[in-house]
Short mmCIF file of C-alpha atoms and ligand atoms in Angstrom, two decimals:
data_model
loop_
_atom_site.label_atom_id
_atom_site.label_comp_id
_atom_site.label_asym_id
_atom_site.label_seq_id
_atom_site.Cartn_x
_atom_site.Cartn_y
_atom_site.Cartn_z
CA UNK A 232 4.40 19.79 -29.31
CA UNK A 233 5.26 23.94 -28.15
CA UNK A 234 6.90 23.66 -25.03
CA UNK A 235 6.44 26.53 -22.69
CA UNK A 236 9.41 28.45 -21.05
CA UNK A 237 8.23 27.19 -17.65
CA UNK A 238 8.36 23.04 -19.12
CA UNK A 239 12.15 24.09 -20.68
CA UNK A 240 13.32 25.32 -17.43
CA UNK A 241 11.74 22.22 -15.76
CA UNK A 242 13.44 19.92 -18.14
CA UNK A 243 16.87 20.64 -16.52
CA UNK A 244 15.75 19.13 -13.36
CA UNK A 245 14.09 16.08 -15.48
CA UNK A 246 17.15 15.30 -17.52
CA UNK A 247 18.50 14.83 -14.35
CA UNK A 248 15.86 12.38 -13.11
CA UNK A 249 15.77 10.72 -16.69
CA UNK A 250 19.36 9.98 -16.71
CA UNK A 251 19.64 7.49 -14.45
CA UNK A 252 16.39 5.73 -15.76
CA UNK A 253 15.84 6.61 -19.60
CA UNK A 254 18.73 6.00 -21.80
CA UNK A 255 20.00 9.39 -22.95
CA UNK A 256 22.03 9.80 -25.98
CA UNK A 257 22.43 13.03 -28.59
CA UNK A 258 20.26 12.83 -31.65
CA UNK A 259 22.02 13.18 -35.01
CA UNK A 260 22.54 17.11 -34.61
CA UNK A 261 23.28 16.57 -30.86
CA UNK A 262 20.62 19.33 -30.04
CA UNK A 263 18.26 17.09 -28.19
CA UNK A 264 18.39 13.90 -26.33
CA UNK A 265 16.12 10.89 -26.06
CA UNK A 266 14.80 11.68 -22.76
CA UNK A 267 13.86 15.13 -23.78
CA UNK A 268 11.75 13.58 -26.46
CA UNK A 269 9.84 11.13 -24.60
CA UNK A 270 9.42 13.06 -21.41
CA UNK A 271 8.20 16.12 -23.54
CA UNK A 272 6.31 14.44 -25.91
CA UNK A 273 2.45 13.93 -25.43
CA UNK A 274 1.41 11.07 -23.58
CA UNK A 275 -0.56 8.58 -25.51
CA UNK A 276 -4.08 9.36 -23.81
CA UNK A 277 -6.68 11.16 -26.03
CA UNK A 278 -7.28 14.80 -25.45
CA UNK A 279 -9.26 15.72 -22.54
CA UNK A 280 -13.01 16.12 -23.47
CA UNK A 281 -14.11 18.30 -20.54
CA UNK A 282 -11.98 19.02 -17.10
CA UNK A 283 -9.30 16.48 -16.78
CA UNK A 284 -8.47 14.68 -13.60
CA UNK A 285 -5.27 12.45 -13.53
CA UNK A 286 -4.93 10.19 -10.97
CA UNK A 287 -1.64 8.69 -10.16
CA UNK A 288 -1.78 4.94 -8.29
CA UNK A 289 -4.30 2.48 -9.17
CA UNK A 290 -4.53 0.80 -6.19
CA UNK A 291 -7.55 0.73 -4.09
CA UNK A 292 -7.70 4.34 -3.79
CA UNK A 293 -6.79 5.62 -7.01
CA UNK A 294 -8.97 2.81 -8.70
CA UNK A 295 -11.95 3.85 -6.57
CA UNK A 296 -11.58 7.50 -7.14
CA UNK A 297 -11.67 6.97 -11.18
CA UNK A 298 -14.59 4.84 -10.90
CA UNK A 299 -16.60 6.96 -8.82
CA UNK A 300 -15.64 10.53 -10.50
CA UNK A 301 -17.08 9.18 -13.39
CA UNK A 302 -20.21 8.10 -11.82
CA UNK A 303 -20.40 11.45 -10.04
CA UNK A 304 -20.23 12.81 -13.53
CA UNK A 305 -19.60 11.13 -16.46
CA UNK A 306 -18.42 14.58 -18.40
CA UNK A 307 -15.37 14.86 -16.39
CA UNK A 308 -12.29 13.45 -18.26
CA UNK A 309 -10.36 11.03 -16.18
CA UNK A 310 -6.94 9.49 -16.65
CA UNK A 311 -5.61 7.01 -14.21
CA UNK A 312 -1.71 6.16 -14.39
CA UNK A 313 -0.17 3.43 -13.01
CA UNK A 314 3.24 1.84 -13.56
CA UNK A 315 2.52 -1.97 -13.07
CA UNK A 316 1.11 -3.64 -16.10
CA UNK A 317 -1.29 -5.92 -14.01
CA UNK A 318 -2.73 -5.47 -10.53
CA UNK A 319 -2.08 -7.50 -7.71
CA UNK A 320 -3.70 -6.77 -4.38
CA UNK A 321 -1.89 -7.10 -1.29
CA UNK A 322 -5.33 -7.49 0.78
CA UNK A 323 -5.95 -11.53 0.46
CA UNK A 324 -2.34 -12.26 -0.35
CA UNK A 325 -1.48 -13.91 2.71
CA UNK A 326 -4.05 -16.57 1.62
CA UNK A 327 -2.52 -17.01 -1.80
CA UNK A 328 1.44 -17.26 -0.55
CA UNK A 329 0.58 -19.82 1.61
CA UNK A 330 -1.47 -21.92 -1.08
CA UNK A 331 -5.08 -21.36 -0.04
CA UNK A 332 -6.16 -19.24 -2.81
CA UNK A 333 -4.80 -19.17 -6.31
CA UNK A 334 -2.78 -16.47 -7.50
CA UNK A 335 -5.51 -15.28 -9.97
CA UNK A 336 -7.80 -14.49 -6.75
CA UNK A 337 -5.67 -11.47 -6.16
CA UNK A 338 -4.80 -10.64 -9.58
CA UNK A 339 -6.80 -8.32 -11.67
CA UNK A 340 -7.05 -6.40 -15.30
CA UNK A 341 -6.69 -2.61 -15.22
CA UNK A 342 -8.00 -2.34 -18.78
CA UNK A 343 -11.33 -3.97 -17.50
CA UNK A 344 -11.58 -1.20 -14.51
CA UNK A 345 -11.12 1.31 -17.47
CA UNK A 346 -13.88 -0.11 -20.00
CA UNK A 347 -16.28 -0.47 -17.25
CA UNK A 348 -15.64 2.60 -15.51
CA UNK A 349 -15.15 4.54 -18.84
CA UNK A 350 -12.15 6.25 -17.98
CA UNK A 351 -8.56 6.26 -19.68
CA UNK A 352 -5.87 3.74 -18.44
CA UNK A 353 -2.01 4.82 -19.11
CA UNK A 354 0.68 2.40 -17.81
CA UNK A 355 3.26 4.65 -17.15
CA UNK A 356 5.63 5.44 -14.67
CA UNK A 357 5.29 9.22 -13.35
CA UNK A 358 8.73 10.73 -12.80
CA UNK A 359 7.94 14.32 -12.31
CA UNK A 360 5.30 16.89 -11.45
CA UNK A 361 5.12 20.73 -12.23
CA UNK A 362 2.50 22.06 -10.09
CA UNK A 363 2.90 25.41 -11.64
CA UNK A 364 2.00 24.50 -15.02
CA UNK A 365 -0.28 21.59 -13.78
CA UNK A 366 1.71 18.79 -15.66
CA UNK A 367 2.68 15.19 -15.11
CA UNK A 368 5.60 14.00 -16.69
CA UNK A 369 5.61 10.00 -17.52
CA UNK A 370 8.12 7.78 -19.21
CA UNK A 371 5.35 7.81 -21.93
CA UNK A 372 5.11 11.42 -22.20
CA UNK A 373 3.21 14.24 -20.27
CA UNK A 374 -0.03 15.40 -19.81
CA UNK A 375 -2.09 18.32 -18.23
CA UNK A 376 -4.39 18.10 -15.33
CA UNK A 377 -6.94 20.39 -14.01
CA UNK A 378 -7.06 18.41 -10.76
CA UNK A 379 -4.38 15.97 -9.83
CA UNK A 380 -4.94 13.18 -7.33
CA UNK A 381 -1.67 11.29 -5.98
CA UNK A 382 -2.61 8.01 -4.60
CA UNK A 383 0.63 6.28 -5.03
CA UNK A 384 0.98 4.10 -1.79
CA UNK A 385 3.95 3.93 0.53
CA UNK A 386 7.59 2.95 0.17
CA UNK A 387 9.34 1.12 2.59
CA UNK A 388 11.89 3.01 5.21
CA UNK A 389 14.75 0.62 5.84
CA UNK A 390 16.82 3.51 7.58
CA UNK A 391 16.25 2.05 11.34
CA UNK A 392 18.02 -1.06 10.13
CA UNK A 393 20.33 -0.07 7.67
CA UNK A 394 21.63 3.19 9.00
CA UNK A 395 22.49 4.30 5.52
CA UNK A 396 24.22 1.36 4.21
CA UNK A 397 22.75 0.99 0.43
CA UNK A 398 24.37 -2.64 -0.01
CA UNK A 399 22.89 -3.90 3.35
CA UNK A 400 19.47 -2.15 2.41
CA UNK A 401 19.82 -3.91 -1.13
CA UNK A 402 20.62 -7.21 0.19
CA UNK A 403 17.73 -7.28 2.85
CA UNK A 404 15.19 -6.13 0.01
CA UNK A 405 16.11 -8.95 -2.48
CA UNK A 406 16.81 -12.00 0.11
CA UNK A 407 13.97 -11.36 2.53
CA UNK A 408 11.22 -8.78 1.00
CA UNK A 409 8.69 -7.72 3.47
CA UNK A 410 6.09 -9.10 1.38
CA UNK A 411 3.98 -5.72 1.83
CA UNK A 412 4.23 -4.14 -1.57
CA UNK A 413 2.56 -6.63 -3.77
CA UNK A 414 3.96 -8.15 -6.99
CA UNK A 415 7.38 -9.90 -7.10
CA UNK A 416 7.51 -9.84 -3.30
CA UNK A 417 4.40 -11.94 -3.20
CA UNK A 418 5.84 -14.34 -5.38
CA UNK A 419 9.17 -14.63 -3.56
CA UNK A 420 7.37 -15.09 -0.16
CA UNK A 421 5.09 -17.92 -2.00
CA UNK A 422 8.21 -19.62 -3.05
CA UNK A 423 10.08 -19.23 0.33
CA UNK A 424 6.97 -20.92 1.82
CA UNK A 425 6.68 -23.74 -0.55
CA UNK A 426 10.60 -24.45 0.49
CA UNK A 427 10.05 -24.75 4.03
CA UNK A 428 11.24 -28.18 5.49
CA UNK A 429 12.16 -29.88 8.81
CA UNK A 430 14.20 -27.29 11.15
CA UNK A 431 13.07 -24.13 9.17
CA UNK A 432 12.87 -20.83 11.24
CA UNK A 433 11.00 -18.48 9.60
CA UNK A 434 11.26 -14.90 10.92
CA UNK A 435 8.45 -12.49 10.47
CA UNK A 436 8.89 -8.98 11.89
CA UNK A 437 6.01 -6.28 12.67
CA UNK A 438 7.24 -2.65 12.27
CA UNK A 439 6.76 0.13 14.43
CA UNK A 440 4.77 3.57 13.31
CA UNK A 441 1.57 3.11 11.76
CA UNK A 442 2.54 0.57 9.26
CA UNK A 443 0.21 -0.87 5.93
CA UNK A 444 -2.22 -3.44 7.59
CA UNK A 445 -1.60 -3.83 11.03
CA UNK A 446 -2.89 -7.43 11.57
CA UNK A 447 -1.22 -8.59 8.07
CA UNK A 448 1.97 -9.93 9.91
CA UNK A 449 0.01 -11.52 12.62
CA UNK A 450 -2.26 -13.17 9.97
CA UNK A 451 0.53 -13.97 7.88
CA UNK A 452 2.46 -15.49 11.15
CA UNK A 453 -0.56 -17.69 11.74
CA UNK A 454 -0.83 -18.87 8.07
CA UNK A 455 2.57 -19.81 7.69
CA UNK A 456 2.00 -22.04 10.99
CA UNK A 457 -1.09 -23.48 9.55
CA UNK A 458 0.97 -24.45 6.55
CA UNK A 459 3.66 -26.04 8.65
CA UNK A 460 0.77 -28.05 10.49
CA UNK A 461 -0.86 -28.69 7.50
CA UNK A 462 2.15 -30.30 5.68
CA UNK A 463 3.88 -31.90 8.77
CA UNK A 464 6.84 -29.55 8.63
CA UNK A 465 8.79 -29.63 12.00
CA UNK A 466 9.64 -25.82 11.80
CA UNK A 467 9.23 -22.43 13.74
CA UNK A 468 7.94 -18.94 12.92
CA UNK A 469 9.52 -16.15 15.22
CA UNK A 470 7.53 -13.00 15.14
CA UNK A 471 9.58 -10.10 16.34
CA UNK A 472 7.33 -7.29 16.81
CA UNK A 473 8.97 -3.50 17.33
CA UNK A 474 5.43 -2.86 19.37
CA UNK A 475 4.59 -3.78 23.24
CA UNK A 476 1.81 -5.67 22.21
CA UNK A 477 -0.02 -7.23 19.13
CA UNK A 478 -1.41 -4.08 17.72
CA UNK A 479 -4.82 -5.15 16.64
CA UNK A 480 -7.31 -7.96 17.34
CA UNK A 481 -4.83 -8.89 20.10
CA UNK A 482 -7.00 -11.59 21.68
CA UNK A 483 -7.96 -13.08 18.82
CA UNK A 484 -4.39 -13.28 17.59
CA UNK A 485 -3.03 -14.14 21.03
CA UNK A 486 -5.30 -17.24 21.45
CA UNK A 487 -4.62 -18.45 17.96
CA UNK A 488 -1.12 -18.37 18.96
CA UNK A 489 -1.42 -20.36 22.00
CA UNK A 490 -3.93 -22.82 21.18
CA UNK A 491 -3.35 -23.46 17.67
CA UNK A 492 0.33 -22.72 17.04
CA UNK A 493 1.97 -23.33 20.33
CA UNK A 494 4.54 -25.39 18.91
CA UNK A 495 4.90 -23.50 15.95
CA UNK A 496 5.16 -19.57 16.86
CA UNK A 497 7.37 -17.78 19.12
CA UNK A 498 6.03 -14.38 19.75
CA UNK A 499 8.42 -11.59 20.78
CA UNK A 500 7.11 -8.18 21.69
CA UNK A 501 8.89 -4.90 22.16
CA UNK A 502 11.77 -6.35 20.07
CA UNK A 503 14.26 -3.83 18.89
CA UNK A 504 16.57 -5.06 16.19
CA UNK A 505 20.04 -3.63 16.35
CA UNK A 506 21.54 -5.42 13.55
CA UNK A 507 21.04 -7.83 10.55
CA UNK A 508 23.46 -9.97 9.08
CA UNK A 509 21.88 -11.30 6.12
CA UNK A 510 24.47 -13.38 4.70
CA UNK A 511 24.61 -15.72 8.30
CA UNK A 512 20.98 -15.06 8.58
CA UNK A 513 21.19 -13.73 12.08
CA UNK A 514 19.31 -11.07 13.74
CA UNK A 515 20.63 -9.58 16.89
CA UNK A 516 18.20 -7.43 19.25
CA UNK A 517 18.71 -4.47 21.73
CA UNK A 518 18.75 -7.19 24.60
CA UNK A 519 21.62 -8.87 22.90
CA UNK A 520 19.47 -11.82 21.72
CA UNK A 521 20.71 -13.60 18.50
CA UNK A 522 18.05 -15.15 16.48
CA UNK A 523 19.18 -17.35 13.74
CA UNK A 524 17.11 -17.99 11.02
CA UNK A 525 16.94 -19.99 7.66
CA UNK A 526 14.20 -17.35 5.86
CA UNK A 527 12.22 -14.14 6.72
CA UNK A 528 10.08 -11.68 5.65
CA UNK A 529 11.69 -8.51 7.29
CA UNK A 530 8.58 -6.13 7.01
CA UNK A 531 10.85 -2.61 7.83
CA UNK A 532 9.18 0.44 8.84
CA UNK A 533 7.08 2.48 6.22
CA UNK A 534 7.11 6.08 4.82
CA UNK A 535 4.89 8.03 2.22
CA UNK A 536 5.48 7.08 -1.49
CA UNK A 537 8.57 9.25 -2.72
CA UNK A 538 6.39 10.73 -5.60
CA UNK A 539 4.95 12.91 -3.26
CA UNK A 540 8.23 14.46 -2.14
CA UNK A 541 8.94 14.56 -6.01
CA UNK A 542 5.75 16.90 -6.35
CA UNK A 543 6.58 18.97 -3.35
CA UNK A 544 3.64 17.67 -1.34
CA UNK A 545 5.18 15.70 1.45
CA UNK A 546 5.68 16.55 5.13
CA UNK A 547 6.59 14.19 7.94
CA UNK A 548 3.29 13.00 9.73
CA UNK A 549 2.96 11.82 13.58
CA UNK A 550 3.81 8.19 12.35
CA UNK A 551 6.07 8.11 8.91
CA UNK A 552 7.85 10.25 6.95
CA UNK A 553 6.81 11.75 3.67
CA UNK A 554 3.32 11.26 3.76
CA UNK A 555 0.95 13.84 2.34
CA UNK A 556 0.73 17.44 3.34
CA UNK A 557 -2.86 17.62 3.18
CA UNK A 558 -5.80 19.39 4.80
CA UNK A 559 -7.16 16.13 6.70
CA UNK A 560 -10.78 17.10 6.11
CA UNK A 561 -10.79 17.80 2.32
CA UNK A 562 -7.66 15.78 1.08
CA UNK A 563 -6.19 18.83 -0.51
CA UNK A 564 -2.55 19.65 -0.60
CA UNK A 565 -1.87 22.68 1.65
CA UNK A 566 -1.48 25.72 -0.38
CA UNK A 567 -2.34 24.02 -3.85
CA UNK A 568 -6.10 22.84 -4.12
CA UNK A 569 -6.33 21.65 -7.14
CA UNK A 570 -4.08 18.55 -6.01
CA UNK A 571 -5.57 15.66 -3.77
CA UNK A 572 -3.85 12.84 -1.90
CA UNK A 573 -5.41 9.81 -0.63
CA UNK A 574 -4.96 6.22 0.30
CA UNK A 575 -1.80 4.73 2.30
CA UNK A 576 0.16 7.92 1.68
CA UNK A 577 -2.33 10.15 3.79
CA UNK A 578 -1.08 11.51 7.10
CA UNK A 579 -4.16 11.01 9.16
CA UNK A 580 -3.93 7.53 11.37
CA UNK A 581 -6.88 5.70 9.73
CA UNK A 582 -5.92 2.06 8.86
CA UNK A 583 -3.92 1.85 5.96
CA UNK A 584 -6.06 -1.13 4.31
CA UNK A 585 -7.45 -1.51 1.32
CA UNK A 586 -11.34 -1.36 2.65
CA UNK A 587 -10.29 2.40 4.21
CA UNK A 588 -8.90 3.52 0.91
CA UNK A 589 -12.00 2.27 -0.93
CA UNK A 590 -14.45 3.90 1.38
CA UNK A 591 -12.40 6.97 1.36
CA UNK A 592 -11.92 7.14 -2.47
CA UNK A 593 -15.94 7.36 -2.43
CA UNK A 594 -15.83 10.36 -0.40
CA UNK A 595 -12.76 11.96 -2.22
CA UNK A 596 -14.50 11.36 -5.71
CA UNK A 597 -17.52 13.12 -4.70
CA UNK A 598 -15.69 16.10 -3.41
CA UNK A 599 -13.53 16.41 -6.39
CA UNK A 600 -16.62 16.63 -8.41
CA UNK A 601 -18.16 19.19 -6.21
CA UNK A 602 -14.63 21.05 -6.37
CA UNK A 603 -14.91 20.98 -10.32
CA UNK A 604 -18.29 22.48 -10.06
CA UNK A 605 -17.23 25.75 -8.29
CA UNK A 606 -17.71 24.41 -4.58
CA UNK A 607 -15.03 25.47 -2.11
CA UNK A 608 -14.46 22.34 0.25
CA UNK A 609 -14.25 22.79 3.75
CA UNK A 610 -14.59 20.59 6.92
CA UNK A 611 -18.45 20.22 6.23
CA UNK A 612 -17.60 17.75 3.65
CA UNK A 613 -15.62 15.44 5.33
CA UNK A 614 -17.42 11.89 6.12
CA UNK A 615 -15.49 9.13 7.77
CA UNK A 616 -14.02 6.24 5.67
CA UNK A 617 -14.91 2.83 7.04
CA UNK A 618 -12.21 0.00 7.91
CA UNK A 619 -13.58 -3.50 7.79
CA UNK A 620 -10.74 -6.07 7.69
CA UNK A 621 -10.73 -9.91 7.93
CA UNK A 622 -7.54 -12.16 9.43
CA UNK A 623 -7.66 -15.67 8.75
CA UNK A 624 -6.00 -17.66 11.32
CA UNK A 625 -6.42 -21.04 10.21
CA UNK A 626 -7.02 -22.47 6.65
CA UNK A 627 -8.89 -25.68 7.01
CA UNK A 628 -11.72 -24.82 7.73
CA UNK A 629 -10.94 -21.60 7.07
CA UNK A 630 -11.60 -19.22 10.09
CA UNK A 631 -10.87 -15.68 10.71
CA UNK A 632 -11.60 -12.50 13.11
CA UNK A 633 -12.30 -9.06 12.23
CA UNK A 634 -12.54 -5.56 13.10
CA UNK A 635 -14.49 -2.47 11.83
CA UNK A 636 -14.12 1.04 12.67
CA UNK A 637 -15.27 4.33 11.45
CA UNK A 638 -13.17 7.78 12.81
CA UNK A 639 -13.80 10.82 14.62
CA UNK A 640 -11.73 14.04 14.82
CA UNK A 641 -10.77 14.91 18.56
CA UNK A 642 -10.19 18.92 18.57
CA UNK A 643 -8.18 18.91 21.48
CA UNK A 644 -5.80 16.28 20.44
CA UNK A 645 -6.29 17.56 16.71
CA UNK A 646 -5.98 13.90 15.42
CA UNK A 647 -8.44 11.32 14.60
CA UNK A 648 -9.27 8.46 16.62
CA UNK A 649 -11.44 5.25 16.00
CA UNK A 650 -15.33 5.49 16.58
CA UNK A 651 -17.84 3.12 16.75
CA UNK A 652 -15.16 0.50 16.29
CA UNK A 653 -15.98 -3.51 17.28
CA UNK A 654 -14.28 -6.85 16.74
CA UNK A 655 -15.00 -10.34 16.18
CA UNK A 656 -12.18 -12.31 17.41
CA UNK A 657 -13.48 -15.67 18.54
CA UNK A 658 -12.33 -17.87 15.97
CA UNK A 659 -13.04 -21.24 17.42
CA UNK A 660 -16.73 -21.38 17.15
CA UNK A 661 -19.34 -20.89 14.34
CA UNK A 662 -18.36 -17.19 14.27
CA UNK A 663 -14.75 -17.73 13.13
CA UNK A 664 -16.21 -19.83 10.30
CA UNK A 665 -18.61 -17.14 9.36
CA UNK A 666 -15.73 -15.12 9.63
CA UNK A 667 -13.65 -17.22 7.01
CA UNK A 668 -16.83 -17.13 4.75
CA UNK A 669 -17.05 -13.15 5.22
CA UNK A 670 -13.35 -12.67 4.60
CA UNK A 671 -13.40 -14.36 0.93
CA UNK A 672 -16.89 -12.78 0.24
CA UNK A 673 -15.40 -9.33 1.06
CA UNK A 674 -12.35 -9.55 -1.04
CA UNK A 675 -14.63 -10.69 -4.08
CA UNK A 676 -16.92 -7.76 -3.11
CA UNK A 677 -13.91 -5.31 -3.13
CA UNK A 678 -12.67 -6.82 -6.22
CA UNK A 679 -16.17 -5.90 -7.93
CA UNK A 680 -16.22 -2.60 -6.80
CA UNK A 681 -12.79 -1.44 -8.12
CA UNK A 682 -13.06 -3.54 -11.60
CA UNK A 683 -16.89 -4.21 -12.65
C1 FAD B 914 0.53 -8.92 2.69
C2 FAD B 914 -0.75 -7.29 2.85
C3 FAD B 914 -1.98 -8.13 3.51
C4 FAD B 914 -3.01 -6.92 3.45
N1 FAD B 914 -4.40 -7.33 3.83
C5 FAD B 914 -5.54 -6.58 4.16
C6 FAD B 914 -6.73 -6.76 4.30
O1 FAD B 914 -6.84 -7.86 4.82
N2 FAD B 914 -7.52 -6.17 4.36
C7 FAD B 914 -7.26 -4.71 3.81
O2 FAD B 914 -8.29 -3.93 3.88
N3 FAD B 914 -6.02 -4.37 3.42
C8 FAD B 914 -5.09 -5.07 3.65
N4 FAD B 914 -3.80 -4.66 3.20
C9 FAD B 914 -3.55 -3.46 2.66
C10 FAD B 914 -3.95 -2.70 1.28
O3 FAD B 914 -3.44 -3.43 0.41
C11 FAD B 914 -3.76 -1.44 1.24
O4 FAD B 914 -3.83 -0.56 2.39
C12 FAD B 914 -4.09 -0.84 0.19
O5 FAD B 914 -3.42 -1.55 -0.99
C13 FAD B 914 -3.47 0.67 -0.40
O6 FAD B 914 -4.26 0.97 -1.31
P1 FAD B 914 -3.30 2.63 -1.87
O7 FAD B 914 -4.35 2.42 -3.44
O8 FAD B 914 -3.58 3.73 -1.23
O9 FAD B 914 -2.24 2.32 -2.51
P2 FAD B 914 -1.52 0.97 -3.44
O10 FAD B 914 -2.33 -0.33 -3.35
O11 FAD B 914 0.07 0.75 -2.96
O12 FAD B 914 -1.53 1.47 -5.10
C14 FAD B 914 -0.71 2.14 -5.05
C15 FAD B 914 -0.58 2.36 -6.69
O13 FAD B 914 0.14 3.47 -7.06
C16 FAD B 914 1.29 3.06 -8.28
N5 FAD B 914 2.39 3.90 -8.08
C17 FAD B 914 3.35 4.27 -7.24
N6 FAD B 914 4.39 5.09 -7.39
C18 FAD B 914 4.00 5.36 -8.93
C19 FAD B 914 4.62 6.37 -9.79
N7 FAD B 914 5.50 6.78 -9.89
N8 FAD B 914 3.96 6.03 -11.22
C20 FAD B 914 2.69 5.50 -11.62
N9 FAD B 914 2.35 4.52 -10.50
C21 FAD B 914 2.88 4.57 -9.49
C22 FAD B 914 1.74 1.33 -7.56
O14 FAD B 914 2.15 0.72 -8.53
C23 FAD B 914 0.21 1.24 -7.13
O15 FAD B 914 -0.51 0.06 -8.19
C24 FAD B 914 -2.66 -5.53 2.60
C25 FAD B 914 -1.36 -5.40 2.19
C26 FAD B 914 -0.98 -6.41 2.54
C27 FAD B 914 0.51 -6.13 1.27
#
């Protein structure tokens, strides 16, 4: 493969990244390394048949964008890259970890999505992006793009708790994962819940900032309490909330805490954690309270995925560091219109949720098709994504509350706020039962849209 001068210069940086991740050793004449061969070799995808869009991240955002670009213009060549071998969703996972739904419900096949959507799927980890030569480097080789979409989601930001202590951060990640990046964390949480017994004290933290899935930690607290109740386990769930109040569907969750789980849930708002001792399983708060726990899901603050920093397209947003530096109306990176960022990595204060990423993905896909046709994108192309989010509060029978909202831009404040928003928080009556049915139907509908 011909290597441009730009690629050769780039390699000096890549080798440093690869040295920690790919085994580096000199070949027989000592002139090259395994990492150089792998990273600079062509990725195993067919040659582009038309303009190529490379999408990094096969979550609801990237999956939707891949499918709907092909629907918008089948001639566009689309490659979706994800490091995971199998898709597992965060949405609906609270019902899986508490044993209400099987693991199969949230586990899906990337290849099915690629076959049905008629795009290429590459299972690989993206290590670097050269926006000058428009090339993406993965552990399976590199590939060129005409348009790049970054939809890599979030990373945790433990700095508020760890204050740079890597050993502490690693122990927290391993022993008490937050459960908001699906995969092993989901499985860990499931076994933690299955191991609850009389006397268990389970801590669920709620971070500040615009964290992923606002209702998620409250829903999970209800469902763990419900699990204790159903299985006659005399335990407690302590919800340590950094926020002054329940951040969304507050009436619904508060009344579920009070009426259904009075003996199980202790809710502590405005709780700033000052230290965590993971070995003795103790949390100390700003007010000097000491909370002893037997197990926990310690959901830290979040940030934009570090890939955005690697690509040189991140900024510190109002809410979280490292989110995408994009024009909020077109999703194009400031100063590089060929790169779009979407999904939970966006800096706008939209709800970081699967439904938002899915409806937004359709808008972004339509805009990419227009852009590839030579159209200049502007604020006139902006449409609001739609957030629809159900949260289960009780399992047998399944009852759920919900929220739906669009967004509008406030020019004076230079930020987005909710528009046409509404909630359904009456879980006790027929509406709560309809919410439970709606939750499952919503989940199935979203999986169908992503993969079928
Ligand atoms: C417990 C829980 C409950 C939730 N409940 C709800 C709910 O009820 N309703 C709702 O709408 N949403 C819910 N969500 C939120 C929802 O799952 C997320 O908002 C959504 O997944 C965000 O989509 P995304 O595509 O932006 O990011 P992600 O889903 O995180 O996808 C990003 C993808 O990028 C890949 N990736 C990252 N870096 C690289 C790299 N360097 N190379 C290759 N691939 C890479 C990752 O493997 C991942 O597959 C919940 C989430 C959790 C965890």
